[in-house]
Amino acid sequence: MSPDGPWWRHAVIYQVYVRSFADSDGDGIGDLPGVRSRLQYLRDLGVDALWLNPFYPSPQADAGYDVSDYRDVDPRFGTLADADALIRDAHAHGLRIIVDLVPNHTSDQHPWFRAALAAPPGSRERARYLFRDGGGPDGSVPPNNWMSNFGGRAWTRVAEPDGRPGQWYLHLFALEQPDLDWTNDEVRAEFHDILRFWLDRGVDGFRIDVAHGLAKDPEMPDLGAGHATGGQAVEGHPHWDLDEVHDVYRGWRRISDAYPGDRTFVGEVWVADPARLARYLRPDELHTAFNFTFLMAPWDAGALRAAVDESMTELARVGAPATWVLSNHDVTRHVTRYGGGATGLRRARAAALLMLALPGGAYVYQGEELGLPEVEDLPGEVRQDPTFHRTGGSELGRDGCRVPLPWSGAEPSYGFGPGPASWLPQPAGWAELTAERQAGDPSSMLSLYRGALRHRAALPALGSGTLTWLSTEGDVLAFRRDPGFVCVVNAGERPAPAPPGVGDARLLLASGPVGEDGILPGDTAAWYTT
Ligand code: NOJ
């Protein structure tokens, strides 16, 4: 173990959205051999670990978050032998592997759900899911007013085995994603076994999908005022962030702790209150969770500082490290969120230096190191996100941040696969953004990430630890990390000076041109050693 504690306290983890990363066989869909073929790129980038989005057998109603077999690989993405080879090769490259675990729901094609549909109400098969009778004289009224995160109701009525309209089942996401009943011991035992299956294969950890959603109020009351289905959970919500969920994670922690090496859990926990988030990270529960407060903060010095302070204060109470994140496969890419175009890019460069200088770990979503923007003009007919289809197109959904990566060359698929195919079309302008092109350009986003990660690995001040804010004015944020490191971010539009004394220190890296007198242009960050 390093003096900084176990790796997950300070790791930079690269999120591989497998279907959009690299396609080895030319079908337009990224796959595990594709990931394997790019391990050297990831090592050269300087990350410590990879988080792979779901690659399990799945009808792909929600891009693999509808799992029909938790112990295998979907043929689109390869084979179990490919997964084993990837884990082995990643380790040989010094990269750890985190896989995605989807415990809130299965696919409607999972053998358990098919058995539930074939069995009568009240059966053991139905008890693994959340089936309820409907209201009204003929049971045609949904059990309550809960809504799906993807639009429409969270309940779907089934036809009973005899063909008559019957019970309803809960799906907080698409109707192809029935929610499991986590009060059922059989469900708990099954997931313990799934954890062991992947731990035995050598994975270093799990990202837990919808980690705040597993427990539901058994009374299933209607959503009251102020209790939305989407967004971050607030206290008293009947299906988000219930206390009962913590017992599940204590059980999982006992399993992972019994394995050699530092296996880890990172929770996807959408709760509004950092104090509620910290409860998931008590010493006998999950190790880390994504910091969505930071991700959602606007590009504003006050908001960013508040997000950092709140998170660090609450996490410190339970001894957990922060993990900073700017983008993922569910949100608009931050180049676009921060204003798009040249402004968005400048801010994204500065944000990268801010994120990578903060204490704790960080997540890099594939393509952010290339400065990819959201693709906003995908035509409706190529869009695949269930959000788009379940809202009749009124919400565009998440396809725009999932467009396959441009690796090289001047024509689609820009080296994503051997041919022109990619499951979502890549914009023509991406020829300028390929990894190949950026690798040779010292002013590129890729060079900035590589430089920052190289320094981060070499400087004892970065990674785990704490920060001390320096006093600044206006839109400037500055903090010191010991020994001998200062990060300054000018989140305003006008040039501003670094705090007194810092401008004379050695400039290590900057996201844009810094004046000799320490004047930082607007939307610029710089790292100094003192
Ligand atoms: C969160 C995942 O990140 C998202 O992509 C998915 O649609 C939902 N959970 C449902 O599994």
Coordinates of C-alpha atoms and ligand atoms in Angstrom, one line a residue:
M1 CA 0.0 0.0 0.0
S2 CA 1.3 3.5 -0.8
P3 CA 1.8 6.0 2.0
D4 CA -1.4 7.6 0.5
G5 CA -3.5 4.7 1.5
P6 CA -5.2 2.2 -0.8
W7 CA -5.3 3.0 -4.5
W8 CA -9.0 3.9 -4.6
R9 CA -8.5 6.9 -2.2
H10 CA -6.6 8.8 -4.9
A11 CA -7.0 6.9 -8.2
V12 CA -7.8 8.6 -11.6
I13 CA -10.4 6.3 -13.1
Y14 CA -11.2 6.4 -16.8
Q15 CA -14.8 5.5 -17.7
V16 CA -14.9 3.3 -20.8
Y17 CA -18.3 3.4 -22.4
V18 CA -17.6 0.1 -24.1
R19 CA -20.0 0.4 -27.1
S20 CA -18.4 3.7 -28.1
F21 CA -14.7 3.2 -27.2
A22 CA -13.2 1.0 -29.9
D23 CA -14.7 -1.5 -32.3
S24 CA -12.5 -4.5 -33.1
D25 CA -14.8 -6.3 -35.6
G26 CA -16.3 -3.6 -37.7
D27 CA -19.9 -3.9 -36.7
G28 CA -20.0 -0.3 -35.5
I29 CA -20.3 -1.3 -31.8
G30 CA -17.3 -1.0 -29.5
D31 CA -16.3 -4.2 -27.7
L32 CA -13.9 -5.8 -25.2
P33 CA -11.2 -6.7 -27.7
G34 CA -11.4 -3.1 -28.8
V35 CA -10.7 -1.9 -25.2
R36 CA -7.9 -4.4 -25.0
S37 CA -6.3 -3.0 -28.1
R38 CA -6.2 0.5 -26.6
L39 CA -4.7 -0.3 -23.2
Q40 CA -1.4 1.3 -24.2
Y41 CA -3.2 4.6 -25.0
L42 CA -4.8 4.5 -21.5
R43 CA -1.5 3.8 -19.9
D44 CA 0.1 6.7 -21.8
L45 CA -2.7 8.9 -20.7
G46 CA -1.7 8.2 -17.2
V47 CA -4.9 6.9 -15.6
D48 CA -4.9 4.2 -12.8
A49 CA -8.0 2.2 -13.5
L50 CA -10.9 1.7 -15.9
W51 CA -14.6 1.6 -15.1
L52 CA -16.3 -0.4 -17.9
N53 CA -20.0 0.2 -18.5
P54 CA -22.2 -2.9 -18.6
F55 CA -21.1 -5.5 -21.2
Y56 CA -23.3 -8.4 -20.0
P57 CA -25.9 -10.2 -22.2
S58 CA -28.7 -7.7 -22.6
P59 CA -31.5 -6.8 -25.1
Q60 CA -30.0 -3.3 -24.9
A61 CA -33.3 -1.6 -24.1
D62 CA -31.2 0.8 -22.0
A63 CA -27.7 0.3 -23.5
G64 CA -26.8 -2.7 -21.3
Y65 CA -28.4 -1.4 -18.1
D66 CA -31.0 -4.1 -18.7
V67 CA -29.0 -7.2 -17.9
S68 CA -30.3 -10.7 -18.8
D69 CA -27.3 -12.6 -17.5
Y70 CA -25.0 -11.2 -14.9
R71 CA -22.3 -13.8 -15.4
D72 CA -21.5 -13.6 -19.0
V73 CA -20.6 -11.2 -21.9
D74 CA -23.0 -10.1 -24.6
P75 CA -21.8 -11.4 -28.0
R76 CA -21.9 -7.8 -29.3
F77 CA -19.1 -7.0 -26.9
G78 CA -17.2 -10.3 -27.0
T79 CA -16.9 -13.4 -24.8
L80 CA -16.2 -14.2 -21.2
A81 CA -12.7 -15.2 -22.4
D82 CA -12.3 -11.7 -23.8
A83 CA -13.3 -10.3 -20.4
D84 CA -10.7 -12.5 -18.7
A85 CA -8.1 -11.4 -21.2
L86 CA -8.9 -7.8 -20.7
I87 CA -8.6 -8.1 -16.9
R88 CA -5.3 -9.8 -17.3
D89 CA -3.9 -7.4 -19.9
A90 CA -5.1 -4.4 -18.0
H91 CA -3.3 -5.6 -14.9
A92 CA -0.2 -6.2 -16.9
H93 CA -0.4 -2.5 -18.0
G94 CA -0.8 -1.4 -14.4
L95 CA -4.5 -0.6 -14.8
R96 CA -7.2 -1.8 -12.5
I97 CA -10.7 -2.8 -13.6
I98 CA -14.0 -1.8 -12.2
V99 CA -17.1 -3.4 -13.6
D100 CA -20.7 -2.1 -13.5
L101 CA -23.2 -3.8 -11.3
V102 CA -26.9 -3.3 -12.0
P103 CA -28.8 -4.4 -8.9
N104 CA -31.9 -2.3 -8.9
H105 CA -33.5 -4.0 -11.9
T106 CA -32.9 -6.8 -14.4
S107 CA -33.9 -7.0 -18.0
D108 CA -37.4 -8.2 -18.7
Q109 CA -35.7 -11.0 -20.6
H110 CA -33.8 -12.2 -17.5
P111 CA -34.9 -15.8 -16.7
W112 CA -36.2 -14.7 -13.4
F113 CA -38.6 -12.2 -14.9
R114 CA -39.7 -14.6 -17.6
A115 CA -40.4 -17.1 -14.9
A116 CA -42.3 -14.4 -12.9
L117 CA -44.6 -13.8 -15.9
A118 CA -45.3 -17.5 -16.3
A119 CA -46.1 -17.9 -12.6
P120 CA -49.2 -16.9 -10.8
P121 CA -49.6 -13.9 -8.4
G122 CA -48.2 -14.7 -4.9
S123 CA -45.7 -17.2 -6.3
R124 CA -42.0 -17.4 -5.3
E125 CA -41.1 -16.3 -8.9
R126 CA -43.1 -13.0 -8.6
A127 CA -41.7 -12.3 -5.1
R128 CA -38.3 -11.5 -6.6
Y129 CA -39.8 -8.4 -8.3
L130 CA -42.3 -5.8 -7.2
F131 CA -45.6 -7.0 -8.5
R132 CA -48.8 -5.4 -7.1
D133 CA -52.5 -5.6 -7.8
G134 CA -54.0 -2.6 -9.5
G135 CA -56.8 -0.5 -8.1
G136 CA -60.4 0.0 -9.2
P137 CA -63.0 -2.8 -9.8
D138 CA -61.0 -4.4 -12.5
G139 CA -57.5 -3.7 -11.3
S140 CA -56.8 -1.3 -14.1
V141 CA -55.6 1.6 -12.0
P142 CA -51.8 1.5 -11.4
P143 CA -50.8 0.8 -7.8
N144 CA -49.6 4.4 -7.2
N145 CA -48.5 7.5 -9.0
W146 CA -44.8 6.7 -9.3
M147 CA -43.2 7.7 -12.7
S148 CA -40.4 6.2 -14.7
N149 CA -37.1 8.1 -14.9
F150 CA -37.4 7.8 -18.6
G151 CA -40.9 9.2 -18.8
G152 CA -44.3 7.7 -18.5
R153 CA -45.6 5.6 -15.6
A154 CA -43.3 3.4 -13.5
W155 CA -45.9 0.5 -13.6
T156 CA -46.8 -1.8 -16.4
R157 CA -49.7 -4.3 -16.3
V158 CA -49.0 -7.9 -17.3
A159 CA -51.2 -10.5 -18.9
E160 CA -51.6 -13.4 -16.5
P161 CA -50.6 -16.9 -17.8
D162 CA -54.3 -17.5 -18.6
G163 CA -54.3 -14.4 -20.8
R164 CA -56.4 -12.1 -18.6
P165 CA -55.2 -8.6 -17.6
G166 CA -53.5 -9.1 -14.3
Q167 CA -51.0 -7.5 -11.9
W168 CA -48.7 -4.6 -12.4
Y169 CA -44.9 -4.6 -11.9
L170 CA -42.7 -1.7 -10.9
H171 CA -40.0 -0.3 -13.2
L172 CA -38.4 3.0 -12.1
F173 CA -36.6 3.0 -15.5
A174 CA -37.8 1.5 -18.8
L175 CA -40.5 -1.1 -18.8
E176 CA -37.9 -3.6 -19.9
Q177 CA -36.1 -3.0 -16.6
P178 CA -38.3 -4.5 -13.8
D179 CA -37.2 -3.6 -10.3
L180 CA -36.1 -6.3 -8.0
D181 CA -37.4 -6.7 -4.5
W182 CA -34.4 -6.3 -2.2
T183 CA -36.3 -7.5 0.9
N184 CA -36.2 -10.9 -0.7
D185 CA -33.3 -13.1 0.6
E186 CA -33.1 -14.9 -2.7
V187 CA -32.3 -11.6 -4.4
R188 CA -29.6 -10.8 -1.9
A189 CA -28.0 -14.2 -2.1
E190 CA -28.0 -14.0 -5.9
F191 CA -26.1 -10.7 -5.9
H192 CA -23.6 -12.0 -3.3
D193 CA -22.9 -14.8 -5.7
I194 CA -22.6 -12.4 -8.7
L195 CA -20.1 -10.3 -6.7
R196 CA -18.0 -13.4 -6.0
F197 CA -18.2 -14.5 -9.6
W198 CA -16.4 -11.3 -10.8
L199 CA -14.2 -10.9 -7.8
D200 CA -12.9 -14.5 -8.5
R201 CA -12.2 -13.4 -12.1
G202 CA -9.9 -10.7 -10.7
V203 CA -11.9 -7.4 -11.0
D204 CA -10.8 -4.7 -8.6
G205 CA -14.2 -3.3 -7.9
F206 CA -17.7 -2.4 -8.9
R207 CA -19.6 0.7 -9.9
I208 CA -23.1 0.3 -8.4
D209 CA -25.9 1.5 -10.6
V210 CA -28.7 3.4 -8.9
A211 CA -27.2 2.6 -5.5
H212 CA -29.7 4.8 -3.7
G213 CA -32.7 3.1 -5.2
L214 CA -32.7 -0.5 -4.0
A215 CA -35.1 -0.1 -1.1
K216 CA -38.7 1.0 -1.5
D217 CA -41.2 2.1 1.1
P218 CA -43.2 -1.2 1.5
E219 CA -46.5 0.8 1.7
M220 CA -45.7 2.2 -1.7
P221 CA -47.4 5.6 -1.0
D222 CA -48.0 8.0 -3.8
L223 CA -45.2 10.5 -4.5
G224 CA -46.0 13.6 -2.5
A225 CA -45.4 17.3 -3.2
G226 CA -41.7 17.9 -3.7
H227 CA -40.9 14.2 -4.4
A228 CA -39.9 14.0 -8.1
T229 CA -38.9 10.8 -9.8
G230 CA -35.9 12.2 -11.5
G231 CA -33.1 14.3 -10.1
Q232 CA -31.5 14.1 -6.7
A233 CA -33.3 12.4 -3.8
V234 CA -34.6 14.4 -0.9
E235 CA -35.4 13.1 2.5
G236 CA -38.7 11.2 3.0
H237 CA -38.8 10.1 -0.6
P238 CA -40.6 6.7 -0.9
H239 CA -38.2 5.0 -3.3
W240 CA -34.9 6.9 -3.1
D241 CA -32.3 6.8 -0.4
L242 CA -34.2 4.7 2.2
D243 CA -32.3 3.7 5.2
E244 CA -32.8 0.0 4.4
V245 CA -30.4 0.2 1.5
H246 CA -27.4 0.5 3.8
D247 CA -27.8 -3.0 5.1
V248 CA -27.3 -4.3 1.6
Y249 CA -23.9 -2.5 1.3
R250 CA -22.7 -3.7 4.7
G251 CA -23.3 -7.3 3.4
W252 CA -21.4 -6.5 0.2
R253 CA -18.5 -4.9 2.0
R254 CA -18.0 -8.1 4.1
I255 CA -17.7 -10.0 0.8
S256 CA -15.2 -7.6 -0.8
D257 CA -13.1 -7.3 2.3
A258 CA -12.6 -11.1 2.4
Y259 CA -10.7 -10.9 -1.0
P260 CA -7.0 -10.1 -1.3
G261 CA -6.0 -6.7 -2.7
D262 CA -8.0 -3.6 -2.2
R263 CA -11.3 -4.3 -3.9
T264 CA -13.6 -1.3 -4.0
F265 CA -17.2 -0.1 -4.5
V266 CA -18.1 3.2 -6.1
G267 CA -21.8 4.1 -5.7
E268 CA -23.9 6.0 -8.1
V269 CA -25.9 7.8 -5.5
W270 CA -28.0 10.8 -6.6
V271 CA -28.9 12.5 -3.3
A272 CA -29.2 16.2 -2.8
D273 CA -27.6 16.4 0.6
P274 CA -23.8 15.6 0.9
A275 CA -24.5 14.5 4.5
R276 CA -26.9 11.8 3.1
L277 CA -24.2 10.8 0.6
A278 CA -21.7 10.4 3.3
R279 CA -23.9 7.7 5.0
Y280 CA -23.1 5.4 2.1
L281 CA -19.4 5.8 2.8
R282 CA -19.4 4.8 6.4
P283 CA -16.4 2.5 7.1
D284 CA -18.4 -0.7 6.7
E285 CA -20.3 0.3 3.5
L286 CA -19.1 1.6 0.1
H287 CA -15.6 3.0 -0.4
T288 CA -16.5 6.0 -2.6
A289 CA -19.4 7.6 -4.5
F290 CA -19.5 9.9 -7.5
N291 CA -19.6 13.6 -6.5
F292 CA -22.6 14.8 -8.5
T293 CA -22.7 18.1 -6.6
F294 CA -19.4 19.0 -8.2
L295 CA -20.5 17.8 -11.6
M296 CA -23.7 19.9 -11.5
A297 CA -22.1 23.1 -10.2
P298 CA -22.1 25.8 -12.8
W299 CA -18.8 27.4 -14.0
D300 CA -18.7 29.9 -11.2
A301 CA -16.0 30.3 -8.5
G302 CA -18.5 30.5 -5.6
A303 CA -20.5 27.5 -6.7
L304 CA -17.4 25.4 -7.4
R305 CA -15.9 26.2 -4.0
A306 CA -19.1 25.5 -2.2
A307 CA -19.4 22.1 -3.9
V308 CA -15.8 21.3 -2.9
D309 CA -16.2 22.4 0.7
E310 CA -19.6 20.8 1.3
S311 CA -18.4 17.5 -0.1
M312 CA -15.1 17.4 1.7
T313 CA -16.6 18.4 5.1
E314 CA -19.2 15.7 5.0
L315 CA -17.0 13.0 3.6
A316 CA -14.3 13.7 6.2
R317 CA -16.9 12.9 8.9
V318 CA -16.9 9.3 7.8
G319 CA -13.2 9.2 6.7
A320 CA -14.1 8.7 3.0
P321 CA -12.2 10.3 0.1
A322 CA -13.9 12.5 -2.5
T323 CA -14.1 11.4 -6.1
W324 CA -14.4 14.3 -8.5
V325 CA -16.2 14.0 -11.8
L326 CA -17.2 16.4 -14.6
S327 CA -18.9 14.1 -17.2
N328 CA -20.3 10.7 -17.7
H329 CA -22.5 8.8 -20.1
D330 CA -25.7 10.2 -18.6
V331 CA -25.1 14.0 -18.7
T332 CA -24.3 16.6 -21.4
R333 CA -20.6 16.7 -22.0
H334 CA -19.0 19.5 -19.9
V335 CA -17.4 21.4 -22.9
T336 CA -21.0 22.0 -23.9
R337 CA -22.4 22.5 -20.4
Y338 CA -19.8 25.2 -19.8
G339 CA -21.0 27.2 -22.8
G340 CA -19.8 25.2 -25.8
G341 CA -17.4 26.4 -28.5
A342 CA -14.2 28.1 -27.6
T343 CA -15.5 29.3 -24.2
G344 CA -16.6 25.8 -23.3
L345 CA -13.3 24.4 -24.3
R346 CA -11.3 26.9 -22.3
R347 CA -13.4 26.3 -19.3
A348 CA -13.2 22.5 -19.7
R349 CA -9.4 22.8 -19.8
A350 CA -9.4 24.8 -16.6
A351 CA -11.9 22.5 -15.0
A352 CA -9.6 19.5 -15.7
L353 CA -6.7 21.2 -13.8
L354 CA -9.1 22.0 -11.0
M355 CA -10.5 18.5 -10.7
L356 CA -7.1 16.8 -10.9
A357 CA -5.7 19.0 -8.2
L358 CA -8.4 18.4 -5.7
P359 CA -7.9 15.9 -2.8
G360 CA -9.1 12.4 -3.5
G361 CA -9.8 10.5 -6.7
A362 CA -11.2 11.6 -10.1
Y363 CA -13.1 10.2 -13.0
V364 CA -12.4 10.9 -16.6
Y365 CA -15.2 10.1 -19.0
Q366 CA -13.9 8.8 -22.3
G367 CA -13.5 11.6 -24.9
E368 CA -13.2 14.4 -22.3
E369 CA -9.4 14.1 -22.7
L370 CA -10.1 14.9 -26.4
G371 CA -12.3 17.9 -25.5
L372 CA -15.3 16.3 -27.3
P373 CA -18.5 18.3 -27.2
E374 CA -22.0 17.0 -26.9
V375 CA -23.4 16.0 -30.3
E376 CA -26.6 18.0 -30.2
D377 CA -27.9 17.5 -33.7
L378 CA -28.3 13.7 -34.0
P379 CA -31.4 13.0 -36.0
G380 CA -34.3 11.3 -34.2
E381 CA -34.0 8.1 -36.3
V382 CA -30.6 7.3 -35.0
R383 CA -31.2 8.1 -31.4
Q384 CA -31.4 5.1 -29.1
D385 CA -31.9 6.4 -25.6
P386 CA -35.2 5.2 -24.1
T387 CA -35.6 8.7 -22.7
F388 CA -36.0 10.1 -26.3
H389 CA -38.5 7.4 -27.2
R390 CA -40.5 7.3 -24.0
T391 CA -41.0 11.1 -24.0
G392 CA -42.0 11.2 -27.7
G393 CA -38.8 13.1 -28.4
S394 CA -39.5 16.0 -26.1
E395 CA -36.4 15.0 -24.1
L396 CA -33.4 14.3 -26.4
G397 CA -31.8 11.9 -23.9
R398 CA -28.2 10.9 -23.6
D399 CA -27.0 9.8 -27.0
G400 CA -25.2 13.1 -27.6
C401 CA -22.5 12.2 -25.0
R402 CA -22.2 8.6 -26.3
V403 CA -21.0 9.1 -29.8
P404 CA -18.1 6.8 -30.6
L405 CA -14.6 8.1 -30.1
P406 CA -12.5 9.5 -33.0
W407 CA -9.1 7.9 -32.8
S408 CA -7.4 8.6 -36.1
G409 CA -7.7 9.5 -39.8
A410 CA -9.9 12.0 -41.7
E411 CA -13.0 9.9 -42.4
P412 CA -15.6 8.3 -40.2
S413 CA -15.3 6.1 -38.2
Y414 CA -12.0 7.9 -37.5
G415 CA -10.3 4.7 -36.4
F416 CA -13.1 3.7 -34.1
G417 CA -13.4 0.5 -36.1
P418 CA -11.9 -1.0 -39.2
G419 CA -14.6 0.4 -41.4
P420 CA -16.9 3.5 -41.6
A421 CA -19.6 2.1 -39.3
S422 CA -20.4 3.5 -35.9
W423 CA -23.7 2.9 -34.1
L424 CA -24.2 6.7 -33.8
P425 CA -22.8 8.9 -36.5
Q426 CA -19.7 11.0 -35.7
P427 CA -19.7 14.7 -36.7
A428 CA -17.5 15.6 -39.7
G429 CA -15.5 18.1 -37.5
W430 CA -14.2 15.3 -35.4
A431 CA -11.3 14.7 -37.8
E432 CA -9.7 17.6 -36.0
L433 CA -10.2 16.0 -32.6
T434 CA -8.8 12.5 -33.1
A435 CA -6.4 11.2 -30.5
E436 CA -3.8 10.7 -33.2
R437 CA -3.9 14.4 -34.2
Q438 CA -3.9 15.6 -30.6
A439 CA -1.1 13.4 -29.5
G440 CA 1.4 15.4 -31.6
D441 CA 0.1 18.8 -30.6
P442 CA 1.4 20.2 -27.3
S443 CA -1.5 22.7 -27.0
S444 CA -4.2 20.0 -27.4
M445 CA -6.6 18.9 -24.7
L446 CA -5.0 15.4 -24.8
S447 CA -1.6 16.9 -24.1
L448 CA -3.1 18.9 -21.2
Y449 CA -4.5 15.7 -19.6
R450 CA -1.4 13.7 -20.2
G451 CA 0.7 16.5 -18.7
A452 CA -1.6 16.9 -15.7
L453 CA -1.7 13.2 -15.0
R454 CA 2.0 12.9 -15.2
H455 CA 2.5 15.7 -12.7
R456 CA -0.2 14.3 -10.5
A457 CA 1.6 10.9 -10.3
A458 CA 4.9 12.5 -9.6
L459 CA 3.9 15.2 -7.0
P460 CA 3.4 14.0 -3.5
A461 CA 1.0 16.9 -2.8
L462 CA -1.6 15.6 -5.2
G463 CA -4.0 12.7 -4.8
S464 CA -5.0 12.0 -1.2
G465 CA -4.9 14.7 1.5
T466 CA -6.4 18.0 2.2
L467 CA -6.4 21.5 0.8
T468 CA -6.1 25.0 2.2
W469 CA -7.9 27.8 0.4
L470 CA -5.9 31.0 -0.3
S471 CA -7.5 34.3 -0.1
T472 CA -8.6 35.6 -3.5
E473 CA -10.9 38.1 -4.9
G474 CA -13.7 38.0 -7.4
D475 CA -13.9 35.0 -9.6
V476 CA -10.5 33.4 -8.7
L477 CA -10.2 30.2 -6.7
A478 CA -6.9 29.2 -5.3
F479 CA -5.8 26.5 -2.9
R480 CA -2.5 25.1 -1.6
R481 CA -1.7 21.5 -1.1
D482 CA 1.4 20.4 0.8
P483 CA 4.1 19.9 0.1
G484 CA 4.6 22.9 -2.2
F485 CA 1.7 23.0 -4.6
V486 CA -0.8 25.6 -5.5
C487 CA -3.7 25.5 -8.0
V488 CA -5.2 28.8 -9.2
V489 CA -8.4 28.9 -11.3
N490 CA -9.8 32.1 -12.8
A491 CA -13.4 31.2 -13.4
G492 CA -14.3 34.7 -14.4
E493 CA -14.1 36.2 -17.9
R494 CA -11.6 39.0 -17.2
P495 CA -7.9 38.6 -16.5
A496 CA -7.1 38.4 -12.8
P497 CA -3.9 38.1 -10.7
A498 CA -2.9 34.9 -8.9
P499 CA -2.9 35.4 -5.0
P500 CA 0.1 37.4 -3.7
G501 CA 3.4 35.4 -4.0
V502 CA 1.9 32.6 -6.1
G503 CA 2.5 34.4 -9.5
D504 CA 6.3 34.3 -8.7
A505 CA 6.3 30.6 -8.0
R506 CA 7.3 28.1 -10.6
L507 CA 4.6 27.6 -13.2
L508 CA 4.2 23.9 -13.8
L509 CA 1.2 23.7 -16.1
A510 CA -1.5 26.0 -17.3
S511 CA -4.7 25.5 -19.2
G512 CA -4.0 28.7 -21.3
P513 CA -1.4 31.4 -21.7
V514 CA -0.4 32.9 -18.3
G515 CA 1.3 36.3 -18.2
E516 CA 4.8 36.5 -16.7
D517 CA 3.4 38.7 -14.0
G518 CA 1.1 35.9 -12.9
I519 CA -2.0 37.4 -14.5
L520 CA -4.4 34.6 -15.5
P521 CA -6.6 35.2 -18.5
G522 CA -10.4 34.5 -17.9
D523 CA -11.4 30.8 -17.7
T524 CA -7.8 29.7 -17.1
A525 CA -6.2 27.5 -14.4
A526 CA -2.6 27.1 -13.5
W527 CA -0.5 24.8 -11.3
Y528 CA 2.5 26.1 -9.4
T529 CA 5.1 24.5 -7.3
T530 CA 6.3 26.6 -4.4
Ligands
NOJ1 C1 -27.8 4.9 -14.2 C2 -27.0 4.6 -15.5 O1 -25.8 5.4 -15.4 C3 -27.9 5.0 -16.6 O2 -27.2 5.0 -17.8 C4 -29.0 4.0 -16.6 O3 -29.9 4.3 -17.7 C5 -29.8 4.0 -15.3 N1 -28.9 4.0 -14.2 C6 -30.7 2.8 -15.2 O4 -29.9 1.6 -15.0

